[in-house]
XYZ file of C-alpha atoms in Angstrom:
327
model
C 29.134 134.354 162.758
C 28.875 133.499 166.424
C 26.636 134.611 169.292
C 28.244 137.412 171.242
C 25.482 138.244 173.717
C 21.777 137.846 174.419
C 19.773 140.702 175.956
C 16.483 139.734 177.583
C 13.423 141.742 178.656
C 13.744 144.188 175.795
C 10.395 145.480 174.513
C 11.648 147.484 171.550
C 14.858 147.576 169.556
C 16.412 149.917 167.034
C 20.024 150.758 166.322
C 20.992 154.417 165.967
C 24.636 155.214 165.100
C 25.658 151.854 166.613
C 23.786 152.665 169.845
C 20.958 150.390 170.958
C 17.603 152.109 171.582
C 15.557 150.555 174.381
C 12.074 151.708 175.340
C 10.124 150.985 178.529
C 6.909 152.438 179.952
C 8.492 155.405 181.757
C 11.923 155.763 180.148
C 14.009 155.017 177.097
C 17.701 154.985 176.367
C 19.949 155.709 173.403
C 23.097 153.786 174.168
C 24.015 154.808 177.722
C 21.964 158.009 177.711
C 18.689 157.685 179.646
C 15.582 159.805 178.969
C 12.280 160.038 180.824
C 9.192 159.099 178.831
C 5.485 159.821 179.133
C 3.081 156.975 178.346
C 1.821 158.847 175.262
C 5.297 159.602 173.863
C 6.304 157.883 170.634
C 9.908 157.263 169.569
C 10.639 156.847 165.840
C 13.703 155.922 163.823
C 13.078 156.565 160.132
C 15.532 157.249 157.310
C 18.338 157.369 159.846
C 16.672 160.132 161.896
C 15.642 159.553 165.511
C 12.664 161.616 166.677
C 10.173 161.837 169.526
C 6.512 162.854 169.290
C 5.004 164.140 172.530
C 1.440 165.397 172.186
C 1.480 167.760 169.211
C 5.196 168.481 169.502
C 8.006 166.781 167.597
C 11.651 166.616 168.606
C 14.649 165.620 166.469
C 17.568 163.880 168.163
C 20.901 165.628 167.602
C 24.042 165.953 169.696
C 22.741 163.583 172.380
C 19.523 165.517 173.015
C 16.047 165.984 171.582
C 15.481 169.393 170.003
C 12.000 170.824 169.387
C 11.227 171.535 165.735
C 8.544 173.843 164.396
C 5.668 172.109 162.633
C 2.601 173.652 160.961
C 0.507 171.016 159.151
C 0.998 167.582 160.682
C 3.404 165.251 162.409
C 6.482 165.370 160.167
C 7.960 162.459 158.290
C 11.742 162.737 158.273
C 13.453 162.166 154.938
C 16.992 162.851 156.215
C 18.817 164.889 158.833
C 17.142 168.317 159.204
C 14.832 167.346 156.330
C 11.157 166.501 156.665
C 7.759 166.747 155.010
C 4.316 167.548 156.416
C 1.112 167.223 154.419
C -2.623 167.607 154.858
C -5.372 166.613 152.399
C -8.176 169.029 151.530
C -11.735 168.278 150.435
C -11.126 169.826 146.991
C -8.625 167.077 146.083
C -5.525 169.149 146.792
C -2.854 168.389 149.370
C -1.125 171.150 151.308
C 2.568 170.351 151.657
C 5.285 171.814 153.865
C 8.798 170.657 153.032
C 11.739 171.722 155.208
C 15.384 171.174 154.317
C 18.208 172.455 156.535
C 16.054 175.238 157.957
C 14.561 176.415 154.655
C 10.792 176.068 154.279
C 8.828 175.342 151.095
C 5.022 175.615 151.143
C 2.823 174.525 148.241
C -0.393 172.760 147.267
C -0.460 169.739 145.018
C -3.346 168.178 143.089
C -3.617 164.612 144.387
C -7.216 163.421 144.382
C -6.598 160.447 146.668
C -3.906 162.005 148.856
C -0.230 161.076 149.167
C 1.726 158.508 151.093
C 5.232 157.033 151.348
C 7.080 160.273 150.467
C 10.621 159.865 149.171
C 13.182 162.614 148.574
C 16.091 162.335 146.165
C 18.651 164.813 147.455
C 20.807 164.638 144.313
C 18.026 166.037 142.112
C 15.959 167.784 144.838
C 12.894 165.858 143.638
C 10.078 164.491 145.802
C 8.336 161.233 144.877
C 4.869 160.923 146.389
C 2.734 157.801 146.030
C -0.987 157.444 146.646
C -2.191 155.602 149.809
C -3.929 152.898 147.736
C -0.836 152.804 145.507
C -2.343 153.661 142.143
C -0.071 156.576 141.200
C 3.312 158.204 141.772
C 3.796 161.990 141.503
C 7.214 163.586 140.964
C 7.625 167.240 141.909
C 10.375 169.652 142.889
C 10.767 170.684 146.509
C 9.176 174.024 145.570
C 6.026 172.258 144.361
C 6.541 172.279 140.593
C 4.791 169.168 139.270
C 7.147 167.342 136.898
C 5.275 164.172 135.942
C 2.938 161.476 137.167
C 2.702 157.758 136.553
C -0.720 156.204 137.059
C -1.245 152.451 137.108
C -4.154 151.860 134.730
C -4.507 148.121 135.436
C -7.019 147.934 138.290
C -5.609 144.543 139.295
C -2.174 146.006 140.022
C -0.889 148.218 142.829
C 2.327 150.234 142.893
C 4.723 149.255 145.659
C 4.976 152.639 147.380
C 7.345 151.270 150.031
C 10.036 150.560 147.445
C 10.615 153.134 144.690
C 14.393 153.001 144.135
C 16.199 155.989 142.625
C 19.583 155.396 140.994
C 21.152 158.529 139.499
C 18.434 159.822 137.131
C 16.370 156.608 137.051
C 13.255 155.873 139.113
C 12.165 152.230 139.326
C 8.422 151.620 139.787
C 7.197 148.136 140.714
C 3.560 147.180 140.062
C 2.311 144.200 142.035
C -0.370 141.564 141.602
C -0.877 140.655 145.237
C 2.655 140.224 146.564
C 4.207 139.431 143.172
C 5.772 141.878 140.692
C 3.802 141.885 137.471
C 5.428 144.909 135.882
C 8.715 146.713 136.593
C 9.537 150.006 134.856
C 12.323 152.556 134.735
C 11.599 156.304 134.311
C 13.742 159.411 133.966
C 13.316 161.199 137.292
C 13.184 164.679 135.720
C 10.953 164.082 132.701
C 9.010 160.888 133.434
C 10.150 159.366 130.141
C 9.817 155.579 130.339
C 13.222 154.039 129.677
C 12.325 150.357 129.848
C 9.619 147.952 131.001
C 9.625 144.353 132.227
C 6.441 142.297 132.096
C 6.958 139.553 134.655
C 5.326 136.135 134.700
C 8.056 134.112 136.435
C 6.920 134.941 139.996
C 10.490 134.612 141.196
C 11.324 138.318 141.460
C 11.099 140.130 144.821
C 8.893 143.154 145.377
C 11.717 144.966 147.181
C 15.176 145.863 145.880
C 18.316 147.094 147.629
C 20.937 149.344 146.075
C 24.480 147.989 145.842
C 27.587 150.185 145.672
C 27.856 149.155 142.005
C 24.495 150.935 141.395
C 22.778 147.646 140.651
C 19.592 146.602 142.481
C 19.443 143.295 144.356
C 16.708 141.337 146.085
C 15.656 137.865 147.173
C 12.574 135.999 148.280
C 11.585 132.655 149.751
C 8.585 130.446 148.940
C 9.005 130.876 145.219
C 6.906 128.755 142.821
C 9.600 126.133 142.876
C 10.850 125.670 146.472
C 14.062 127.543 147.147
C 15.283 131.128 147.160
C 15.000 133.462 144.206
C 17.938 135.862 143.778
C 17.473 138.855 141.480
C 19.846 141.446 140.038
C 18.270 144.376 138.187
C 20.209 146.887 136.090
C 18.224 150.129 136.643
C 19.702 151.802 133.562
C 18.861 149.112 131.003
C 16.154 147.017 132.670
C 18.259 143.863 132.331
C 16.967 141.337 134.864
C 18.952 138.343 136.075
C 16.967 135.848 138.172
C 18.244 132.547 139.508
C 17.090 129.994 142.073
C 19.359 128.651 144.775
C 18.780 125.824 147.245
C 15.974 124.631 145.012
C 14.798 121.627 147.025
C 14.040 123.485 150.272
C 11.286 125.952 151.081
C 12.184 129.157 152.922
C 9.795 131.389 154.856
C 10.779 135.054 154.653
C 9.434 138.088 152.865
C 11.580 140.172 150.448
C 11.059 143.366 152.454
C 12.342 141.685 155.633
C 15.857 141.529 154.210
C 18.922 143.681 154.881
C 21.715 144.353 152.399
C 25.162 145.119 153.771
C 28.216 145.290 151.518
C 27.694 142.507 148.954
C 25.486 140.294 151.088
C 21.768 139.913 151.776
C 20.709 138.902 155.298
C 17.351 137.348 156.212
C 15.750 135.372 159.043
C 13.943 132.181 158.023
C 10.673 131.974 159.977
C 10.250 128.221 159.882
C 10.066 126.652 163.332
C 13.399 127.050 165.112
C 14.368 129.989 162.838
C 17.777 130.674 161.348
C 19.799 133.517 159.865
C 20.676 133.180 156.206
C 23.397 135.093 154.379
C 23.451 135.331 150.571
C 26.466 136.481 148.584
C 25.088 138.460 145.615
C 28.234 137.957 143.525
C 28.508 134.212 144.089
C 24.685 133.968 144.046
C 24.945 131.444 146.846
C 23.584 130.924 150.341
C 26.984 131.204 152.029
C 26.037 131.005 155.707
C 23.223 129.576 157.836
C 23.064 130.135 161.587
C 20.331 128.279 163.530
C 18.580 130.274 166.266
C 17.110 127.170 167.969
C 13.955 128.943 169.163
C 11.450 126.503 170.642
C 8.407 128.746 170.295
C 6.970 129.434 166.833
C 7.853 133.084 166.171
C 8.076 135.490 163.248
C 11.139 137.721 163.022
C 11.731 140.786 160.862
C 14.854 141.881 159.038
C 18.193 141.636 160.853
C 20.054 144.852 161.630
C 23.566 144.595 160.209
C 26.718 146.646 160.812
C 30.324 146.131 159.744
C 31.041 143.778 162.638
C 27.706 142.673 164.107
C 24.293 141.248 163.242
C 21.333 142.040 165.517
C 18.195 139.884 165.608
C 15.259 141.157 167.670
C 12.723 138.493 168.675
C 9.643 140.515 169.577
C 7.588 137.544 170.838
C 10.324 136.680 173.336
C 11.357 140.289 174.097
C 14.881 139.167 173.373
C 17.752 140.626 171.341
C 20.513 138.410 170.044
C 23.772 139.971 168.933
C 26.102 138.046 166.616
C 29.718 138.811 165.891
C 30.762 138.396 162.283
């Protein structure tokens, strides 16, 4: 890849439908469309949905404008276009939930003694997955509030990774962590909660975050493994078969598994060692196939690249700079 352009003095960056979102103190833009902004306004891009929160009002971006949506319980968390969830904990250990999908509202209460967090919605089965803020349990329920099953992590030394609960067809993958390292990975039937397989991990090479490939396999990578290098992992969600290998074994890499982007059959990361570089891993070849130095003089930490079919975007927050690479 090669540098196409560098955009300076950019305080915030997201990419929405191939349009760059820029935010300043009094305005923000989506591509070439400029909007006025109050100091207290918040702009969010989550699950592919762009929204604006202004006071106690929430707006969803559609057809080049922000449209007010009706909320009742809380600021909504969007789970897809025209689909969101609101929830509010009660003192009796229940959580009031409002789920809206394409204009249809579902109201129910759910027993969740410690509250819920990181909601995920599987549209294929119409099932909600709700994890606990301290990541000790996962609750599966229908969008009408019927409780299907619950998995509770009994080992007090482990926490469920609520940020990453992949769903592949009828399989839910739950990752239990010891610190930042997977200690236990399990597959469950999304409708019944039946455990299909379990992996007890001691290798400390596996990532805590997986990405779904078009072949329905899960892929991930991490740097700073026990032995210097990069750990590449392929997980079959239907059988629990785990394939882990190390590449570039004599060199340490500084990036976290959640700061990775998968596009097509490649994983993209930014190495945060001084100078920084973009790394590209081919999951089929299981090789580091491209390395692009960023040559940054200041010591900075960079998150996951944003990748499209023809471009790679790297936002350097410390420098308020966006670099755009052409594949």
